[in-house]
mmCIF file of C-alpha atoms in Angstrom:
data_model
loop_
_atom_site.group_PDB
_atom_site.id
_atom_site.type_symbol
_atom_site.label_atom_id
_atom_site.label_comp_id
_atom_site.label_asym_id
_atom_site.label_seq_id
_atom_site.Cartn_x
_atom_site.Cartn_y
_atom_site.Cartn_z
ATOM 1 C CA MET A 1 -26.205 -40.206 -32.820
ATOM 2 C CA GLY A 2 -23.723 -41.910 -30.488
ATOM 3 C CA ILE A 3 -26.136 -43.027 -27.787
ATOM 4 C CA GLU A 4 -27.691 -46.448 -27.210
ATOM 5 C CA PRO A 5 -31.515 -46.815 -27.396
ATOM 6 C CA TRP A 6 -31.792 -48.162 -23.825
ATOM 7 C CA LEU A 7 -30.101 -44.997 -22.581
ATOM 8 C CA TRP A 8 -32.532 -42.833 -24.558
ATOM 9 C CA TYR A 9 -35.460 -44.425 -22.764
ATOM 10 C CA SER A 10 -33.737 -44.085 -19.380
ATOM 11 C CA LEU A 11 -33.272 -40.372 -20.003
ATOM 12 C CA GLU A 12 -36.823 -39.951 -21.299
ATOM 13 C CA ASN A 13 -38.362 -41.833 -18.363
ATOM 14 C CA PRO A 14 -35.825 -41.969 -15.527
ATOM 15 C CA TRP A 15 -38.195 -43.135 -12.781
ATOM 16 C CA PRO A 16 -37.853 -46.929 -13.246
ATOM 17 C CA MET A 17 -34.048 -46.720 -13.123
ATOM 18 C CA ALA A 18 -34.206 -44.255 -10.229
ATOM 19 C CA VAL A 19 -36.385 -46.662 -8.236
ATOM 20 C CA VAL A 20 -33.966 -49.497 -9.028
ATOM 21 C CA ALA A 21 -31.048 -47.383 -7.777
ATOM 22 C CA VAL A 22 -32.841 -46.694 -4.491
ATOM 23 C CA PHE A 23 -33.725 -50.350 -3.972
ATOM 24 C CA VAL A 24 -30.178 -51.446 -4.762
ATOM 25 C CA GLY A 25 -28.942 -48.976 -2.163
ATOM 26 C CA LEU A 26 -31.422 -50.344 0.365
ATOM 27 C CA GLY A 27 -30.383 -53.909 -0.438
ATOM 28 C CA VAL A 28 -26.704 -53.126 0.094
ATOM 29 C CA ARG A 29 -27.611 -51.271 3.292
ATOM 30 C CA GLN A 30 -29.374 -54.355 4.652
ATOM 31 C CA ALA A 31 -26.376 -56.522 3.749
ATOM 32 C CA CYS A 32 -24.038 -54.121 5.557
ATOM 33 C CA ALA A 33 -26.363 -54.036 8.563
ATOM 34 C CA ALA A 34 -26.274 -57.823 8.789
ATOM 35 C CA ARG A 35 -22.478 -57.644 8.908
ATOM 36 C CA GLY A 36 -22.411 -54.767 11.374
ATOM 37 C CA GLN A 37 -20.781 -52.412 8.874
ATOM 38 C CA ARG A 38 -22.234 -49.053 9.908
ATOM 39 C CA VAL A 39 -20.134 -47.008 7.514
ATOM 40 C CA GLY A 40 -21.262 -49.197 4.632
ATOM 41 C CA MET A 41 -24.881 -48.801 5.742
ATOM 42 C CA ARG A 42 -24.726 -45.015 5.483
ATOM 43 C CA ALA A 43 -22.660 -44.954 2.298
ATOM 44 C CA SER A 44 -24.828 -47.442 0.378
ATOM 45 C CA TRP A 45 -28.025 -45.560 1.153
ATOM 46 C CA LEU A 46 -26.521 -42.200 0.167
ATOM 47 C CA VAL A 47 -24.981 -43.585 -3.028
ATOM 48 C CA GLY A 48 -28.292 -45.141 -4.096
ATOM 49 C CA LEU A 49 -30.211 -41.949 -3.386
ATOM 50 C CA ALA A 50 -27.595 -39.800 -5.129
ATOM 51 C CA ALA A 51 -27.709 -42.040 -8.211
ATOM 52 C CA ALA A 52 -31.511 -41.772 -8.356
ATOM 53 C CA VAL A 53 -31.494 -37.978 -7.995
ATOM 54 C CA GLY A 54 -28.670 -37.636 -10.514
ATOM 55 C CA LEU A 55 -30.537 -39.688 -13.107
ATOM 56 C CA VAL A 56 -33.721 -37.622 -12.715
ATOM 57 C CA LEU A 57 -31.784 -34.353 -13.010
ATOM 58 C CA ALA A 58 -29.904 -35.624 -16.052
ATOM 59 C CA ALA A 59 -33.173 -36.600 -17.720
ATOM 60 C CA ARG A 60 -34.556 -33.109 -17.183
ATOM 61 C CA GLY A 61 -31.479 -31.497 -18.680
ATOM 62 C CA VAL A 62 -31.038 -33.739 -21.726
ATOM 63 C CA THR A 63 -33.130 -33.911 -24.883
ATOM 64 C CA THR A 64 -32.534 -37.276 -26.550
ATOM 65 C CA PRO A 65 -32.427 -37.656 -30.360
ATOM 66 C CA ARG A 66 -35.736 -39.538 -30.153
ATOM 67 C CA GLU A 67 -37.395 -36.742 -28.162
ATOM 68 C CA ALA A 68 -36.044 -34.151 -30.607
ATOM 69 C CA LEU A 69 -37.481 -36.080 -33.557
ATOM 70 C CA MET A 70 -40.858 -36.407 -31.837
ATOM 71 C CA GLU A 71 -40.929 -32.639 -31.267
ATOM 72 C CA ARG A 72 -40.034 -32.044 -34.929
ATOM 73 C CA THR A 73 -42.832 -34.404 -35.953
ATOM 74 C CA ARG A 74 -45.272 -32.434 -33.805
ATOM 75 C CA ALA A 75 -44.032 -29.164 -35.343
ATOM 76 C CA LEU A 76 -44.610 -30.603 -38.815
ATOM 77 C CA VAL A 77 -48.214 -31.491 -37.971
ATOM 78 C CA MET A 78 -48.867 -28.045 -36.490
ATOM 79 C CA ALA A 79 -47.365 -26.343 -39.558
ATOM 80 C CA ALA A 80 -49.804 -28.312 -41.715
ATOM 81 C CA GLY A 81 -52.882 -26.689 -40.194
ATOM 82 C CA GLY A 82 -52.505 -26.182 -36.483
ATOM 83 C CA ALA A 83 -54.964 -23.857 -34.774
ATOM 84 C CA THR A 84 -53.847 -20.303 -34.011
ATOM 85 C CA GLU A 85 -54.666 -18.392 -30.845
ATOM 86 C CA GLY A 86 -57.770 -17.052 -32.576
ATOM 87 C CA GLY A 87 -59.032 -20.582 -33.129
ATOM 88 C CA ALA A 88 -58.564 -20.705 -36.921
ATOM 89 C CA ALA A 89 -56.359 -23.247 -38.658
ATOM 90 C CA SER A 90 -53.162 -21.879 -40.173
ATOM 91 C CA VAL A 91 -50.719 -23.433 -42.625
ATOM 92 C CA ASP A 92 -47.040 -22.444 -42.528
ATOM 93 C CA VAL A 93 -45.829 -23.433 -45.988
ATOM 94 C CA ALA A 94 -42.297 -22.110 -45.371
ATOM 95 C CA ALA A 95 -41.943 -24.252 -42.236
ATOM 96 C CA LEU A 96 -43.234 -27.304 -44.088
ATOM 97 C CA GLU A 97 -40.767 -26.836 -46.919
ATOM 98 C CA ALA A 98 -37.941 -26.456 -44.382
ATOM 99 C CA MET A 99 -38.826 -29.757 -42.710
ATOM 100 C CA VAL A 100 -39.617 -31.818 -45.819
ATOM 101 C CA ASP A 101 -37.237 -32.715 -48.635
ATOM 102 C CA ALA A 102 -38.032 -31.067 -51.973
ATOM 103 C CA ASP A 103 -38.397 -34.501 -53.599
ATOM 104 C CA ALA A 104 -40.476 -36.073 -50.811
ATOM 105 C CA ARG A 105 -43.534 -38.053 -51.826
ATOM 106 C CA ILE A 106 -46.816 -38.813 -50.158
ATOM 107 C CA VAL A 107 -47.357 -42.538 -50.559
ATOM 108 C CA GLY A 108 -50.099 -45.041 -49.819
ATOM 109 C CA PRO A 109 -49.940 -47.738 -47.151
ATOM 110 C CA GLY A 110 -48.184 -50.115 -49.546
ATOM 111 C CA GLY A 111 -45.605 -47.540 -50.619
ATOM 112 C CA GLU A 112 -47.248 -46.572 -53.909
ATOM 113 C CA ALA A 113 -46.556 -42.939 -54.833
ATOM 114 C CA TRP A 114 -49.634 -40.728 -54.658
ATOM 115 C CA ALA A 115 -48.391 -37.147 -54.867
ATOM 116 C CA ALA A 116 -45.352 -34.904 -54.672
ATOM 117 C CA PHE A 117 -45.411 -33.278 -51.259
ATOM 118 C CA HIS A 118 -44.294 -29.836 -52.440
ATOM 119 C CA LEU A 119 -47.342 -29.608 -54.740
ATOM 120 C CA ILE A 120 -49.706 -30.521 -51.905
ATOM 121 C CA ALA A 121 -47.944 -28.087 -49.535
ATOM 122 C CA ARG A 122 -48.558 -25.155 -51.868
ATOM 123 C CA ARG A 123 -52.260 -26.032 -52.131
ATOM 124 C CA LEU A 124 -52.639 -26.801 -48.448
ATOM 125 C CA PRO A 125 -53.832 -23.334 -47.300
ATOM 126 C CA THR A 126 -56.662 -23.479 -49.848
ATOM 127 C CA ILE A 127 -57.485 -27.093 -48.937
ATOM 128 C CA VAL A 128 -57.603 -26.311 -45.217
ATOM 129 C CA GLN A 129 -59.908 -23.359 -45.777
ATOM 130 C CA SER A 130 -62.241 -25.112 -48.227
ATOM 131 C CA GLN A 131 -62.556 -28.236 -46.050
ATOM 132 C CA GLY A 132 -63.314 -26.231 -42.903
ATOM 133 C CA VAL A 133 -60.312 -27.536 -40.969
ATOM 134 C CA GLU A 134 -60.315 -26.137 -37.429
ATOM 135 C CA GLY A 135 -56.831 -27.320 -36.473
ATOM 136 C CA GLN A 136 -54.676 -30.385 -35.953
ATOM 137 C CA GLU A 137 -54.472 -32.427 -32.770
ATOM 138 C CA VAL A 138 -51.628 -34.879 -32.194
ATOM 139 C CA ARG A 139 -53.087 -38.000 -30.553
ATOM 140 C CA GLY A 140 -49.774 -39.816 -30.239
ATOM 141 C CA ILE A 141 -46.214 -39.948 -31.543
ATOM 142 C CA ASP A 142 -43.592 -42.672 -31.520
ATOM 143 C CA ALA A 143 -40.154 -42.629 -33.098
ATOM 144 C CA VAL A 144 -37.102 -44.772 -33.767
ATOM 145 C CA VAL A 145 -33.756 -43.104 -34.472
ATOM 146 C CA ASP A 146 -30.779 -44.912 -35.983
ATOM 147 C CA ARG A 147 -27.841 -42.590 -36.626
ATOM 148 C CA SER A 148 -28.669 -40.628 -39.810
ATOM 149 C CA GLU A 149 -32.044 -42.302 -40.454
ATOM 150 C CA ALA A 150 -35.243 -42.280 -38.447
ATOM 151 C CA VAL A 151 -38.928 -43.088 -38.576
ATOM 152 C CA SER A 152 -41.772 -41.489 -36.677
ATOM 153 C CA VAL A 153 -45.400 -42.576 -36.543
ATOM 154 C CA VAL A 154 -47.935 -39.908 -35.674
ATOM 155 C CA ARG A 155 -51.683 -40.143 -35.083
ATOM 156 C CA VAL A 156 -53.543 -36.970 -35.957
ATOM 157 C CA ALA A 157 -57.101 -35.777 -35.349
ATOM 158 C CA THR A 158 -58.397 -33.069 -37.682
ATOM 159 C CA PRO A 159 -61.628 -31.444 -36.434
ATOM 160 C CA LEU A 160 -63.881 -29.888 -39.091
ATOM 161 C CA SER A 161 -66.388 -27.080 -38.895
ATOM 162 C CA GLY A 162 -70.103 -27.380 -39.561
ATOM 163 C CA GLY A 163 -70.634 -30.350 -37.293
ATOM 164 C CA LEU A 164 -68.723 -32.693 -39.601
ATOM 165 C CA PRO A 165 -66.986 -35.656 -37.933
ATOM 166 C CA THR A 166 -63.318 -35.362 -37.007
ATOM 167 C CA ILE A 167 -60.932 -37.027 -39.438
ATOM 168 C CA ARG A 168 -58.379 -39.310 -37.781
ATOM 169 C CA THR A 169 -55.270 -40.224 -39.726
ATOM 170 C CA ASP A 170 -52.117 -42.232 -38.991
ATOM 171 C CA TRP A 171 -48.877 -41.337 -40.760
ATOM 172 C CA ARG A 172 -45.433 -42.925 -41.004
ATOM 173 C CA LEU A 173 -42.691 -40.389 -41.705
ATOM 174 C CA ALA A 174 -39.261 -41.470 -42.955
ATOM 175 C CA TRP A 175 -36.560 -38.958 -41.988
ATOM 176 C CA ARG A 176 -32.900 -38.410 -42.815
ATOM 177 C CA TYR A 177 -30.475 -36.198 -40.946
ATOM 178 C CA ASP A 178 -29.260 -33.338 -43.121
ATOM 179 C CA ILE A 179 -25.736 -32.588 -41.887
ATOM 180 C CA ALA A 180 -25.543 -29.318 -43.820
ATOM 181 C CA GLU A 181 -28.769 -28.022 -42.254
ATOM 182 C CA GLY A 182 -28.165 -29.697 -38.903
ATOM 183 C CA ALA A 183 -31.746 -30.932 -38.793
ATOM 184 C CA TRP A 184 -34.024 -33.854 -39.656
ATOM 185 C CA VAL A 185 -35.917 -33.670 -42.952
ATOM 186 C CA VAL A 186 -38.727 -35.921 -44.185
ATOM 187 C CA GLU A 187 -38.089 -38.062 -47.252
ATOM 188 C CA GLU A 188 -41.422 -39.904 -47.345
ATOM 189 C CA LEU A 189 -44.876 -39.416 -45.836
ATOM 190 C CA ARG A 190 -46.862 -42.643 -45.757
ATOM 191 C CA LEU A 191 -50.589 -42.465 -45.036
ATOM 192 C CA LEU A 192 -51.350 -45.619 -43.045
ATOM 193 C CA ARG A 193 -54.968 -45.240 -41.961
ATOM 194 C CA VAL A 194 -57.928 -42.871 -42.259
ATOM 195 C CA ASN A 195 -60.546 -43.239 -39.551
ATOM 196 C CA GLY A 196 -59.182 -46.681 -38.787
ATOM 197 C CA GLN A 197 -59.422 -47.903 -42.387
ATOM 198 C CA ALA A 198 -56.788 -48.481 -45.052
ATOM 199 C CA PRO A 199 -56.800 -45.395 -47.307
ATOM 200 C CA VAL A 200 -57.229 -45.370 -51.072
ATOM 201 C CA ARG A 201 -55.693 -42.985 -53.576
ATOM 202 C CA GLY A 202 -58.914 -40.999 -54.067
ATOM 203 C CA MET A 203 -58.781 -39.813 -50.465
ATOM 204 C CA MET A 204 -55.981 -37.401 -51.306
ATOM 205 C CA PRO A 205 -57.210 -33.881 -52.115
#
């Protein structure tokens, strides 16, 4: 990926570094004022302000690898039963198969294989309809990217019809970068928690 993690976070949230740049400029300005260096006073303030503005503008114009992976994770969740404009849940099997490796497995919290993802994906439209799924809501995403490998953790809320309680699940997705496709694909989907509890194999449909 060619970019250091600390720089990712600076580009994703530029405000701390921007504030530091302004304060550094103010500090240098005060030092120049104490020495009677008027030119240095003006220059230091302008340089600090320019650095802060430049960092904010750069952050708005750059999508970091981590941000891109988080967006792909969100797209994966939405393809697995996100609500349409009409309010009904919809499964996009083609999108799922494009984002998940053909040999990917759904595994338990300890890494034990539970099911082949492609088999679940084909049954997913029927599962969503029979279970009364009303959509998918992403409650939070985090990701770590390391060159051609990455991991994202996503917390999902799945509301159900008929007054049934919302199902809350936490997933860990292991990704690899497919150079031929130019995109991240999932190699493993690990179910970490269901409604705050460790899941068991029988929870899988």
